[in-house]
mmCIF file of C-alpha atoms and ligand atoms in Angstrom:
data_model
loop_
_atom_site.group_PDB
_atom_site.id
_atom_site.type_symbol
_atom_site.label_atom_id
_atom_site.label_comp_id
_atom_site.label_asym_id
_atom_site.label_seq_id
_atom_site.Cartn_x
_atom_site.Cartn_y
_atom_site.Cartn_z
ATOM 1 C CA UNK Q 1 -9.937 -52.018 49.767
ATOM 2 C CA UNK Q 2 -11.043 -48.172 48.864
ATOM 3 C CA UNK Q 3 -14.384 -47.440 50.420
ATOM 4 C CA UNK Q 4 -14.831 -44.515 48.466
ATOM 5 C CA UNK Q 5 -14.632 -46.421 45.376
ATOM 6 C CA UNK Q 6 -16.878 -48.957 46.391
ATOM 7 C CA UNK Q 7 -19.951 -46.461 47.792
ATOM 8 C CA UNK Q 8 -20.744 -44.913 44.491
ATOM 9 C CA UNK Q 9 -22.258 -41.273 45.388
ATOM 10 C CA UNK Q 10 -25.088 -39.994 44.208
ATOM 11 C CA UNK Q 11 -25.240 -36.398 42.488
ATOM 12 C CA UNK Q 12 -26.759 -34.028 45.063
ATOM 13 C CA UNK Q 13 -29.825 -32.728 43.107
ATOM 14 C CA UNK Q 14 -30.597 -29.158 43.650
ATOM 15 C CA UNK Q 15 -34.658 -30.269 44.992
ATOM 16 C CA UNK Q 16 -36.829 -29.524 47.994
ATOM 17 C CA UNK Q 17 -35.673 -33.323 48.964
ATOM 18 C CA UNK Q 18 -32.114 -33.081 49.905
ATOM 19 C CA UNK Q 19 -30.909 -36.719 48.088
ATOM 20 C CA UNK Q 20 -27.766 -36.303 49.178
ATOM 21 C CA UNK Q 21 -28.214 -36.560 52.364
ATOM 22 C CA UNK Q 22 -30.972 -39.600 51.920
ATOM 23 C CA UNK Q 23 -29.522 -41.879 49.411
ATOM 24 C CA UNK Q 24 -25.704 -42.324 48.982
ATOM 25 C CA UNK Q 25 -25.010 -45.639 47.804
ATOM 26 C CA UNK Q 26 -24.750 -46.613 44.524
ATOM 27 C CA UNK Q 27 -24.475 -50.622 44.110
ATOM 28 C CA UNK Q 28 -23.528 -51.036 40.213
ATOM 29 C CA UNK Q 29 -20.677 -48.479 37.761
ATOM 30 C CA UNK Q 30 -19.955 -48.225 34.431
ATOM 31 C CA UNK Q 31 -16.608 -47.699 33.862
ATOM 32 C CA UNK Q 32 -16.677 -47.180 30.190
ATOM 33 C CA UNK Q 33 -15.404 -50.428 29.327
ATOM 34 C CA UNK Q 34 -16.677 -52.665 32.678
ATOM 35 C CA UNK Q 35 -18.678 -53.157 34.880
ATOM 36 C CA UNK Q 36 -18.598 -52.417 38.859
ATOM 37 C CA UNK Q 37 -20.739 -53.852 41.126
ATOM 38 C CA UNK Q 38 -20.920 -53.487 44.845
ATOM 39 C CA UNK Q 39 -20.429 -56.953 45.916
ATOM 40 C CA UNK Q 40 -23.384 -57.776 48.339
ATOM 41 C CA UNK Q 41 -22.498 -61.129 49.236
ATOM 42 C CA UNK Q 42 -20.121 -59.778 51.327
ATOM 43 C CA UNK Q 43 -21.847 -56.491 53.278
ATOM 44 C CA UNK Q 44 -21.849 -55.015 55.696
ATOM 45 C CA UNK Q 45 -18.525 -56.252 56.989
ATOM 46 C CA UNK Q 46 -16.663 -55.361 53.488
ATOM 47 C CA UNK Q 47 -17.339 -53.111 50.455
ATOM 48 C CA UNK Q 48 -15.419 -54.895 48.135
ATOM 49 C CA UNK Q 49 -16.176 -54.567 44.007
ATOM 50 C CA UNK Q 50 -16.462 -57.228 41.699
ATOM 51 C CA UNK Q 51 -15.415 -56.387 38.160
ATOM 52 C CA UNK Q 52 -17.351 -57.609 35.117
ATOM 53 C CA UNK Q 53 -15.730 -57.743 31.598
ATOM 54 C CA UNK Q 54 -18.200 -60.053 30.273
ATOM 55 C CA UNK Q 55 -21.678 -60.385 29.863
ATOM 56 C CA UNK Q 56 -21.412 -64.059 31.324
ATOM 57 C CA UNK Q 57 -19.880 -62.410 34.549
ATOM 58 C CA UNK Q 58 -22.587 -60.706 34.709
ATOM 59 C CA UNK Q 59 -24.752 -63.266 34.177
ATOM 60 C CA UNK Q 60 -22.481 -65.003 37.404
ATOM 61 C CA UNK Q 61 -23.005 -62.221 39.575
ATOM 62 C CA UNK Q 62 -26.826 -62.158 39.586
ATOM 63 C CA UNK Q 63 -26.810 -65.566 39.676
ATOM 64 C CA UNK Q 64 -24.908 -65.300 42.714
ATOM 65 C CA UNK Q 65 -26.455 -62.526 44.149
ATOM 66 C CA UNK Q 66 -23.342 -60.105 43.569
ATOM 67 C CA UNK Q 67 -26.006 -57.857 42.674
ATOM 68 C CA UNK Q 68 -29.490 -58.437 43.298
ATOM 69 C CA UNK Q 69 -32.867 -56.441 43.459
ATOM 70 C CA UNK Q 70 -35.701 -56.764 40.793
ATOM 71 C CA UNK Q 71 -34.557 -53.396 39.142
ATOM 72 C CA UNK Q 72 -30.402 -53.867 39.770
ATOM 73 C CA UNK Q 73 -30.757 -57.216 38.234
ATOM 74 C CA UNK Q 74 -31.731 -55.476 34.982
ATOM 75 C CA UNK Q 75 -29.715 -52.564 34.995
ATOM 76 C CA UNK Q 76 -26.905 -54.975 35.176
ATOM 77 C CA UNK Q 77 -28.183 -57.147 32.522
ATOM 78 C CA UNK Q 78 -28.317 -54.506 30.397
ATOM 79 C CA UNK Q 79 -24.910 -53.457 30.752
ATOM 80 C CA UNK Q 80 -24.099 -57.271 30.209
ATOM 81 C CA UNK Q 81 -25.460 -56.623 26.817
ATOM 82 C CA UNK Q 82 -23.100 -54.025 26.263
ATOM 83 C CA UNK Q 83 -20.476 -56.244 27.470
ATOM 84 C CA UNK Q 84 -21.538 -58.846 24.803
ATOM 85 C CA UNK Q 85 -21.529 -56.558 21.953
ATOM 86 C CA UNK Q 86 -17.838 -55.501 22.570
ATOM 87 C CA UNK Q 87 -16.965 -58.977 22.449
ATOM 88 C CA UNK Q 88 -18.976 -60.146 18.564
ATOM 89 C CA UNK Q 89 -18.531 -58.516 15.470
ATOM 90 C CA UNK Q 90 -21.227 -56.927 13.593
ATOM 91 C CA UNK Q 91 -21.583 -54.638 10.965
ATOM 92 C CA UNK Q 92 -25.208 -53.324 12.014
ATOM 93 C CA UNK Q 93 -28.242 -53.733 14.624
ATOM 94 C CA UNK Q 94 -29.938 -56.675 12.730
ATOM 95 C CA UNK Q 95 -26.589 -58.604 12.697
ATOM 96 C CA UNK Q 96 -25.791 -57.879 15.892
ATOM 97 C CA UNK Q 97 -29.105 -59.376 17.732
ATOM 98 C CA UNK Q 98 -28.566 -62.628 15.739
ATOM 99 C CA UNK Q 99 -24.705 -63.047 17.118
ATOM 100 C CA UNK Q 100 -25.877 -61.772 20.725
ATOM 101 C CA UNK Q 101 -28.715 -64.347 21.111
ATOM 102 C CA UNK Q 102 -26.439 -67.017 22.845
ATOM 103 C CA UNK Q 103 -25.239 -64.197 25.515
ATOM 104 C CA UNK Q 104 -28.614 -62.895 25.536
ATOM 105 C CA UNK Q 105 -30.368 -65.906 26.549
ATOM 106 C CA UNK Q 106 -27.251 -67.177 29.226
ATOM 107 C CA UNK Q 107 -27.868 -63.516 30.836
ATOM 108 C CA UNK Q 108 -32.009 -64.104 31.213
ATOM 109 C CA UNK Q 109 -31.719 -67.637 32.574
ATOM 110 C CA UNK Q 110 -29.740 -65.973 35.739
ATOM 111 C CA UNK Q 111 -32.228 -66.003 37.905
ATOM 112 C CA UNK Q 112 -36.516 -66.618 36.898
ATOM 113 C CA UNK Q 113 -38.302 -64.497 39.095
ATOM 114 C CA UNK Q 114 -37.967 -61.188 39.133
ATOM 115 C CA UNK Q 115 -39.249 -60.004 35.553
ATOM 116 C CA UNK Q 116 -37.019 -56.830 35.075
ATOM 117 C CA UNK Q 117 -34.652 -58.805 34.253
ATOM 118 C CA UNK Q 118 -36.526 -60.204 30.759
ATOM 119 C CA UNK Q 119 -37.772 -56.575 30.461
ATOM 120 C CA UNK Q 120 -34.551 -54.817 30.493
ATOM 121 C CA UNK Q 121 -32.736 -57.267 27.921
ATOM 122 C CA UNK Q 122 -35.862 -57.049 25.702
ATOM 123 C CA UNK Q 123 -35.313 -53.075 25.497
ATOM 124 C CA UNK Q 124 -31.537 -53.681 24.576
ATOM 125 C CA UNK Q 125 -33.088 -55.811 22.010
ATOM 126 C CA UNK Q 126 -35.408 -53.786 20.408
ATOM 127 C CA UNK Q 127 -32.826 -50.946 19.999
ATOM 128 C CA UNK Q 128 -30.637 -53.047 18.256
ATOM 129 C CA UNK Q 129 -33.578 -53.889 15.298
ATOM 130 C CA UNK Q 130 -33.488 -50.536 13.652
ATOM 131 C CA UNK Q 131 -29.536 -49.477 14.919
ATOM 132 C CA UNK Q 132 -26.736 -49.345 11.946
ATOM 133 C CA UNK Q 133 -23.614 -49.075 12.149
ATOM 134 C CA UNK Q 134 -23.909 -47.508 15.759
ATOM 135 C CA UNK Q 135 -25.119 -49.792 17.111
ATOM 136 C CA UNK Q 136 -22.735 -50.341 20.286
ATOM 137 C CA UNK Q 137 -23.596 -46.704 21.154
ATOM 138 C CA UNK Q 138 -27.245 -46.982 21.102
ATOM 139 C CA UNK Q 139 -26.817 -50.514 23.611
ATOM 140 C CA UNK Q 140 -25.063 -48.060 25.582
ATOM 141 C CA UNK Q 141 -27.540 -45.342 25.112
ATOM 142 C CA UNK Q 142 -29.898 -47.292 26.584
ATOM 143 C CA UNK Q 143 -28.749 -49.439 29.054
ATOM 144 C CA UNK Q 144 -27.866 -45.647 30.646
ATOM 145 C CA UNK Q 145 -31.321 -44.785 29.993
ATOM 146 C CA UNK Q 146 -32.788 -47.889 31.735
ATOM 147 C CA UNK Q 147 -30.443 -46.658 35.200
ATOM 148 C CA UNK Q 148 -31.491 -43.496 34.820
ATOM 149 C CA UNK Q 149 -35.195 -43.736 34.484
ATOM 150 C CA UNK Q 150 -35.459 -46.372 37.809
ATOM 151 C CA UNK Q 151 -33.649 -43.400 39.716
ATOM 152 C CA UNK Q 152 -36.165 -41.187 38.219
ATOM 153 C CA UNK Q 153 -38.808 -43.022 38.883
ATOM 154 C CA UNK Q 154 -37.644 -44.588 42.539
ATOM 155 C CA UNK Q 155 -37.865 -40.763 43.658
ATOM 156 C CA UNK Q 156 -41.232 -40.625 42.099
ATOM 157 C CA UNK Q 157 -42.537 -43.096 44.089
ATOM 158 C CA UNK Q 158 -40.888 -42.378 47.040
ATOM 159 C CA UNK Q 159 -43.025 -39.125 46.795
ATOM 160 C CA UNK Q 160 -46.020 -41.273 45.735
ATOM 161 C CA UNK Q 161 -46.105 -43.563 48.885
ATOM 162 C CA UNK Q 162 -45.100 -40.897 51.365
ATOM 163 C CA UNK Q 163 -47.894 -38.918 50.877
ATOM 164 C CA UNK Q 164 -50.089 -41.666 51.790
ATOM 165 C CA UNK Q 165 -49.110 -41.950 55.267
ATOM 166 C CA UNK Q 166 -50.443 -40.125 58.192
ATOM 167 C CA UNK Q 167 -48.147 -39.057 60.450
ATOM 168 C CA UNK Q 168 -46.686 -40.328 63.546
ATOM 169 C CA UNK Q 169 -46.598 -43.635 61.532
ATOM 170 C CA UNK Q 170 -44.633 -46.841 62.272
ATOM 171 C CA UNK Q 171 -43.470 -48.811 59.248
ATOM 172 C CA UNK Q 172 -41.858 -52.669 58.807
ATOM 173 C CA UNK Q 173 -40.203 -53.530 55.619
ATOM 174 C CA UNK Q 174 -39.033 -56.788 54.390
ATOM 175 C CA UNK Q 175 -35.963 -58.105 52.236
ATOM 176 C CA UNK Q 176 -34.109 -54.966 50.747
ATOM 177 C CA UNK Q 177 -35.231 -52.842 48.570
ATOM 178 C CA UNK Q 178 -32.917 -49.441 48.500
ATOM 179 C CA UNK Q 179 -30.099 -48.080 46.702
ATOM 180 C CA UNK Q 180 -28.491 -51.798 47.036
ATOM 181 C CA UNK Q 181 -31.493 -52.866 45.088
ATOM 182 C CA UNK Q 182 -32.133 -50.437 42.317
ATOM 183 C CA UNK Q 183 -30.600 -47.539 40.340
ATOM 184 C CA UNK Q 184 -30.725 -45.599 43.532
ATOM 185 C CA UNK Q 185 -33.055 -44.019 46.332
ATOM 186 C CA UNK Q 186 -35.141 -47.578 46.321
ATOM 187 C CA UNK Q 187 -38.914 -48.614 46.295
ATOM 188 C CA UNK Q 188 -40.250 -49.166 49.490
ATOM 189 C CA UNK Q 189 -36.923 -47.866 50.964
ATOM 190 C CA UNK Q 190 -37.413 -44.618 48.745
ATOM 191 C CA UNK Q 191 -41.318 -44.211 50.115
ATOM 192 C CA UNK Q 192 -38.986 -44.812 53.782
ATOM 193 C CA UNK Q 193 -36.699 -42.450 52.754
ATOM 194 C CA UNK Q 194 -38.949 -40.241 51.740
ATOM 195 C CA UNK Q 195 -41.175 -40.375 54.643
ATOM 196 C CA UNK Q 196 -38.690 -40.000 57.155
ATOM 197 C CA UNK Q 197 -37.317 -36.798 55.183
ATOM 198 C CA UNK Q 198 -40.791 -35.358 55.723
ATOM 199 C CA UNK Q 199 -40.954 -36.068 59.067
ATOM 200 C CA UNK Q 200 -44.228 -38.523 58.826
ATOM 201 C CA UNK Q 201 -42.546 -41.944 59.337
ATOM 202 C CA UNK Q 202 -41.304 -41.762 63.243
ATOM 203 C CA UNK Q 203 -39.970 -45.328 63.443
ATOM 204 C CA UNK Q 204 -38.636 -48.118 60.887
ATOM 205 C CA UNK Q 205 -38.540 -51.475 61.572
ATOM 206 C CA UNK Q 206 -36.513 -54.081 59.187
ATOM 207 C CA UNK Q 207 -37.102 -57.520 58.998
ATOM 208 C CA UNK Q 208 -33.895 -60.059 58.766
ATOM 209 C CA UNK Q 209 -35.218 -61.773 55.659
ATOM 210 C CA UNK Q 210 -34.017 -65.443 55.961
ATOM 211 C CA UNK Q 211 -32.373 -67.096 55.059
ATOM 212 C CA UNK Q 212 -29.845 -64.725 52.794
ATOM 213 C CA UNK Q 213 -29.989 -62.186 55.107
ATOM 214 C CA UNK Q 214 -30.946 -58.705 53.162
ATOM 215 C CA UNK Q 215 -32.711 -56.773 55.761
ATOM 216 C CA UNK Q 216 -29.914 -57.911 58.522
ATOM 217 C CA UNK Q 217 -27.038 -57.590 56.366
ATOM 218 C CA UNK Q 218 -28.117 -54.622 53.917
ATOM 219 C CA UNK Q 219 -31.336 -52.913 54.853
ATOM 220 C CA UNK Q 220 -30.060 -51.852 58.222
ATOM 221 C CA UNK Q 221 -26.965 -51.312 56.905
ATOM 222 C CA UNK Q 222 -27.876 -48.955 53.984
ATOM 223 C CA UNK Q 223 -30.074 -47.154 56.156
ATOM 224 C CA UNK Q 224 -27.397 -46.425 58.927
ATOM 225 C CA UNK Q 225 -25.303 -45.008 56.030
ATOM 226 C CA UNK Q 226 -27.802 -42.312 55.464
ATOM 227 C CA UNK Q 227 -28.542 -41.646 59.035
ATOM 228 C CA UNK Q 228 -31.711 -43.141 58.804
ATOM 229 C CA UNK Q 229 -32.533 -45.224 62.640
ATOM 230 C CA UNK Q 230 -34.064 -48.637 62.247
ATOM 231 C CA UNK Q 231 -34.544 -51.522 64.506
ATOM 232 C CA UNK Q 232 -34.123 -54.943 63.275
ATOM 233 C CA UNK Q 233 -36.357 -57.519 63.919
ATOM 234 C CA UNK Q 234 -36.663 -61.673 63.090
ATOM 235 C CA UNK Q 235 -38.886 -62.395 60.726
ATOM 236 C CA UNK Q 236 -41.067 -64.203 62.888
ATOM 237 C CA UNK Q 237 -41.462 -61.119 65.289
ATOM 238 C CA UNK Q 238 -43.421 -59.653 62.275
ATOM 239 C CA UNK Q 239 -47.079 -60.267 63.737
ATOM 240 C CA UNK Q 240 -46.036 -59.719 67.190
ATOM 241 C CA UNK Q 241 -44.881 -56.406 66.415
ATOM 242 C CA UNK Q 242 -48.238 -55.818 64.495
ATOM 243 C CA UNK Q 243 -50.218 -56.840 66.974
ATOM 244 C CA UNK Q 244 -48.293 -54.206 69.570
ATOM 245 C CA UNK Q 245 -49.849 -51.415 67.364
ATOM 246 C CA UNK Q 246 -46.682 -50.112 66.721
ATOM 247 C CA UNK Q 247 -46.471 -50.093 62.679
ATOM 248 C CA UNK Q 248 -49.152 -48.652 60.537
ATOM 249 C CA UNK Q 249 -48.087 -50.300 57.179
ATOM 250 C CA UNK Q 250 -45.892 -52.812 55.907
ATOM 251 C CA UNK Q 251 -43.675 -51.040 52.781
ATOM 252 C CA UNK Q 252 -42.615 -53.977 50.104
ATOM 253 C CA UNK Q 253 -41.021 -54.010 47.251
ATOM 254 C CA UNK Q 254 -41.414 -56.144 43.986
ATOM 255 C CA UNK Q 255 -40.075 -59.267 41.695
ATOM 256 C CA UNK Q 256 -43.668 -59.722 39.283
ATOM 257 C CA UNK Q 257 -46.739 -57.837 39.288
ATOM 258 C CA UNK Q 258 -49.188 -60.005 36.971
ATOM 259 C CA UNK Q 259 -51.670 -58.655 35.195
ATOM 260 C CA UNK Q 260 -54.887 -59.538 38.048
ATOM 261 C CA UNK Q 261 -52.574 -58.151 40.903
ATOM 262 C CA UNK Q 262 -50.760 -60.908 42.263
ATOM 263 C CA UNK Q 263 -47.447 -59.685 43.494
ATOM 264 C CA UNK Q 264 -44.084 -62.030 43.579
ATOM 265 C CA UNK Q 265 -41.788 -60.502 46.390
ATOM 266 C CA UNK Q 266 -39.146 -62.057 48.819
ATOM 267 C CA UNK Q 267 -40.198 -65.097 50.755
ATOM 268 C CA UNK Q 268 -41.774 -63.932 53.814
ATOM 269 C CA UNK Q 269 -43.926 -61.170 52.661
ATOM 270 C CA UNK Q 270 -47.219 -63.204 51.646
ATOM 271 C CA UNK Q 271 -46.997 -64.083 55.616
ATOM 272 C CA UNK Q 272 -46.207 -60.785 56.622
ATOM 273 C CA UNK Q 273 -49.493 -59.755 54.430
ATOM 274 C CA UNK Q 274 -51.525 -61.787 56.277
ATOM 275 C CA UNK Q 275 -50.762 -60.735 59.477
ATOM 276 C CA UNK Q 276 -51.108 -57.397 58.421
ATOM 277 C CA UNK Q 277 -54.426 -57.980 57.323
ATOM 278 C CA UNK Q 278 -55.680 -59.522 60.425
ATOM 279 C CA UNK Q 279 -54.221 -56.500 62.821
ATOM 280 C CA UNK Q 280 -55.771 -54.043 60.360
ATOM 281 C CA UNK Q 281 -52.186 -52.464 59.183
ATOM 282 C CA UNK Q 282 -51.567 -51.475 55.567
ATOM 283 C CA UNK Q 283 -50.071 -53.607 52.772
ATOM 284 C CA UNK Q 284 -48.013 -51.325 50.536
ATOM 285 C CA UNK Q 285 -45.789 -52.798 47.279
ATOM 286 C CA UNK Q 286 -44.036 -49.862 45.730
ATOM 287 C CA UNK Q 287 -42.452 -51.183 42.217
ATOM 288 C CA UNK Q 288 -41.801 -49.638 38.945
ATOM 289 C CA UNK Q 289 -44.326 -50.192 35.943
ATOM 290 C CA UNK Q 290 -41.060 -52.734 34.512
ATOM 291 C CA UNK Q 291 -41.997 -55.040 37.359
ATOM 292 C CA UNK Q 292 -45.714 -55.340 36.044
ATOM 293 C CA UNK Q 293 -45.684 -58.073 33.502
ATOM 294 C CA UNK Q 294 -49.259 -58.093 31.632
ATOM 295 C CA UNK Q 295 -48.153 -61.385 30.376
ATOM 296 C CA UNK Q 296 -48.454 -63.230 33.402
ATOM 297 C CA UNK Q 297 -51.985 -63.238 34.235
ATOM 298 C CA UNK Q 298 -52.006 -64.692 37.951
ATOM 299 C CA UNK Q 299 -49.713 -65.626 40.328
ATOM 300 C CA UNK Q 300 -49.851 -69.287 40.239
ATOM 301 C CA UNK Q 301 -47.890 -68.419 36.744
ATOM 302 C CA UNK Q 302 -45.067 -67.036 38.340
ATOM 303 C CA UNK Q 303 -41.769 -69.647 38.439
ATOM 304 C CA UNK Q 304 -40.536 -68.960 41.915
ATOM 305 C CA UNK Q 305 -36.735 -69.486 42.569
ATOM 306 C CA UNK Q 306 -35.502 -72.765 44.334
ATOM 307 C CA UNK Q 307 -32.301 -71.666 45.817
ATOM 308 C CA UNK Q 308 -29.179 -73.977 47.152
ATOM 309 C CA UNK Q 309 -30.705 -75.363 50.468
ATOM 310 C CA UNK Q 310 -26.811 -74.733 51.722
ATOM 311 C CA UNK Q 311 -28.237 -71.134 52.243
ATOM 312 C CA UNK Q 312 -30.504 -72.521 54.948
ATOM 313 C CA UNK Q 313 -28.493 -74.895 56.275
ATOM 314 C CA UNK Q 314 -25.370 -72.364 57.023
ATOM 315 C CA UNK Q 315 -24.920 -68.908 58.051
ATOM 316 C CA UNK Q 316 -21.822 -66.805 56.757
ATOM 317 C CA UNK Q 317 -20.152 -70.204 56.294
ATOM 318 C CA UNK Q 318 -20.851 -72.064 59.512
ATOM 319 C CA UNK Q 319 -23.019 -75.111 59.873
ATOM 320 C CA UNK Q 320 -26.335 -74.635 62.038
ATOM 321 C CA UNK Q 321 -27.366 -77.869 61.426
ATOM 322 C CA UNK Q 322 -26.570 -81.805 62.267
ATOM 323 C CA UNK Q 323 -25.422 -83.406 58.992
ATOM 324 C CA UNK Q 324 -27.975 -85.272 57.051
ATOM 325 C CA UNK Q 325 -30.960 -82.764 57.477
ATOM 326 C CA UNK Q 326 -32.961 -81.442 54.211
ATOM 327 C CA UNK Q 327 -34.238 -78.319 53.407
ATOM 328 C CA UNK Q 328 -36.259 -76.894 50.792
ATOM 329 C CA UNK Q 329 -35.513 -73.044 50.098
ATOM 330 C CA UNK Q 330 -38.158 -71.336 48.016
ATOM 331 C CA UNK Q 331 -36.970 -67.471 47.718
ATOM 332 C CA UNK Q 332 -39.787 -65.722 47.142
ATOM 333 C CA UNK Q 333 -43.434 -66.119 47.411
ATOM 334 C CA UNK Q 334 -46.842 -64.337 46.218
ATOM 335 C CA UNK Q 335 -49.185 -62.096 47.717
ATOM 336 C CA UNK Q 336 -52.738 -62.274 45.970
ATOM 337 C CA UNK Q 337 -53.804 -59.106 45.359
ATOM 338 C CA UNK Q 338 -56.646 -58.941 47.665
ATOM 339 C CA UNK Q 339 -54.434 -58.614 50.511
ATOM 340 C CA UNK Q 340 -52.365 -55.578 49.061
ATOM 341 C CA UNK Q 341 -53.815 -52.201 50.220
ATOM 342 C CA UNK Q 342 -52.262 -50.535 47.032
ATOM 343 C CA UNK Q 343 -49.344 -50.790 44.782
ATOM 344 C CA UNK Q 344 -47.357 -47.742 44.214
ATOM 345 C CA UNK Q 345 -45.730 -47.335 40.904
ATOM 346 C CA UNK Q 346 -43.993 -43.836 38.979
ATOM 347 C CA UNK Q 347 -47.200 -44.140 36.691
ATOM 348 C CA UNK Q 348 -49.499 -43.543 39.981
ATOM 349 C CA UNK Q 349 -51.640 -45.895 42.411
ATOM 350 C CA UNK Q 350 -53.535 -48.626 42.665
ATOM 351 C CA UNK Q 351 -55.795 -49.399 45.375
ATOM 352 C CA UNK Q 352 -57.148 -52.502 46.048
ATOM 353 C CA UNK Q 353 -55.450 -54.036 42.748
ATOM 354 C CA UNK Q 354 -57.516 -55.579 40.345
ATOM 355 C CA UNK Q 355 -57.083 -56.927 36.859
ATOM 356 C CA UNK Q 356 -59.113 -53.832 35.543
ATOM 357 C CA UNK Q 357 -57.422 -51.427 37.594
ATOM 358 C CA UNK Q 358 -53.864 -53.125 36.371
ATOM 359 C CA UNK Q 359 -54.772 -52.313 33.267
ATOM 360 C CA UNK Q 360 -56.060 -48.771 33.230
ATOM 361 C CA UNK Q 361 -52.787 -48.182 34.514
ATOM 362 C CA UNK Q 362 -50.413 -50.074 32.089
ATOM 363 C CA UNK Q 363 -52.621 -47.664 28.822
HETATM 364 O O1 MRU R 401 -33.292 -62.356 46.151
HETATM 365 P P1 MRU R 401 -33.236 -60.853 46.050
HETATM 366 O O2 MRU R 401 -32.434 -60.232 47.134
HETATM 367 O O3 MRU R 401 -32.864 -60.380 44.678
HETATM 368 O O4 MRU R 401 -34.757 -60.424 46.303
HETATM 369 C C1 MRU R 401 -35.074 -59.052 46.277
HETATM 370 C C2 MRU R 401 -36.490 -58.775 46.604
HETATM 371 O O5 MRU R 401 -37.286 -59.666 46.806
HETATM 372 C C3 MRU R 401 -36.917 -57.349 46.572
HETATM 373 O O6 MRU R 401 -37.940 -57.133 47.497
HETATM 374 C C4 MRU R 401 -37.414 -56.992 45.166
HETATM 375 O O7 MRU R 401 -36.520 -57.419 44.202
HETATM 376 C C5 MRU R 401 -37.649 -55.543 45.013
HETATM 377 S S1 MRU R 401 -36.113 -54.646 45.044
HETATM 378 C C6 MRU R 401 -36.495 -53.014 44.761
#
């Protein structure tokens, strides 16, 4: 296995934030002709790649959590969609959208939650309505331009959020939402990141996020990698550790913002946002504007993921529990919005989300 291969670098940009140095994993490559992802299943103890050639194993390796992350899931459905093209014939745009429907739909029924996913393949979409003949280029075109613009946008954000903490501050965040989850630099991770740059964050505290295992097996991970110190905690230390005083805000990440506020996340986090309400610590969700989706107007519209109950039942393989006993395994949950202190996106802030406040933000 070739580490070097598998840890995609990012490109040292020549800003006051030294990137390099804060965000060095890249979880998902084009190749030209395929499509690398980071296989996440299997970190921290390997860094092995899983090769797409088609846009149905893509469509396998979100469903499997090969890649995963509101924002990852649709950068890799979008290059899915250039997978599908090179495998139909078509002579222009129009005729190509017809012939990728089947592959289209097969990539969006991968997972329901997390609406990047149905955002992302509805950009490849729309570029194909008015492409000719060139039209493979301009799938390609933009499913670069969808990666680039969450990088873009992560760092945005991360400068956003930072700025609103005071210093000396403690932070917890939940599931994983970094460079493993994204085009890079992360949303909650990159306000992290970007605190602890600027010297204001002075401890981090990751959750384990059960039952899969992303702040165990990748937060702390990803964050070692960039020299970053975080302590791990169990989930259901979360309101202890509130209560100690010794985190000022809880950072979160995003799978649906509707339209009124209501914010789908990993399950755990509507919990950890009540707790933080009762010990008076700040509820942050950092997400870009593609995980606001105007068309779901509440929460209670949002289809939350059943997963295998095998995930709860087993750990890395090993049984945890007698045979015979049932579980139910609901992977994410909402947070109404009255319990979220703001939502951070590249387009700016919301405090104290509302539906009107949503809005003024989508125009
Ligand atoms: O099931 P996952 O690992 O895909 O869930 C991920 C999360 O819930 C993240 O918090 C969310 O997608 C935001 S990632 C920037």
């Amino acid at each position: 296995m070739d580490d070097t291969l598998a840890i995609f670098h990012a490109t040292p940009m020549s800003t006051a934030f030294d990137y390099a140095r804060y965000d060095r994993i890249r979880p998902i490559r084009w190749t030209g002709n395929t499509l690398e992802l980071l296989d996440q299943r299997q970190l921290p103890f390997l860094t092995d790649r899983v090769v797409c050639h088609s846009s149905d194993e893509v469509a396998r390796a979100i469903r499997t959590l090969t890649v995963r992350g509101a924002p990852a899931i649709g950068i890799a459905a979008a290059w899915g969609v250039v997978l599908a093209g090179d495998a139909v014939e078509a002579g222009n745009g129009a005729e190509a959208l017809v012939s990728l429907q089947p592959a289209l739909h097969r990539l969006n029924a991968a997972r329901p939650t997390a609406v990047n996913l149905a955002w992302a393949l509805n950009r490849m979409q729309r570029v194909l309505v008015d492409a000719g003949n060139d039209w493979r280029l301009r799938l390609r075109d933009e499913a670069q331009r969808i990666a680039d613009e969450d990088l873009a946008s992560n760092r945005r954000m991360g400068t956003l959020g930072a700025a609103l903490l005071g210093p000396g501050s403690g932070v917890l965040t939940h599931c994983n939402t970094g460079s493993l989850a994204t085009g890079g630099f992360g949303t909650a991770l990159g306000v992290i990141r970007a605190g602890v740059a600027q010297g204001c964050i002075t401890s981090v505290f990751a959750s384990e996020t059960r039952p899969w295992l992303q702040g165990a097996r990748l937060t702390v991970w990803e964050l070692q990698q960039d020299g970053i110190d975080a302590t791990l905690i169990a989930d259901s230390a979360a309101a202890h550790l509130m209560k100690t005083g010794a985190v000022q805000w809880i950072i979160v990440g995003a799978d649906r913002i509707c339209a009124n506020g209501d914010t789908a996340n990993k399950i755990g986090t509507y919990g950890l946002a009540i707790a933080a309400r009762h010990h008076g610590v700040g509820f942050m969700v950092v997400a870009p504007s593609s995980t606001i989706d105007m068309a779901t107007p509440t929460g209670g519209d949002i289809e939350i993921e059943q997963r295998d109950p095998e995930e709860l039942l087993e750990i890395r393989n090993v049984r945890i529990t007698a045979d015979g006993i049932r579980a139910w395994n609901p992977v994410f949950d909402v947070t109404p919005a009255e319990l979220i202190d703001v939502i951070v996106t590249e387009r700016g802030m919301v405090e104290r989300p509302s539906r009107d406040a949503i809005a003024r933000l989508w125009e």
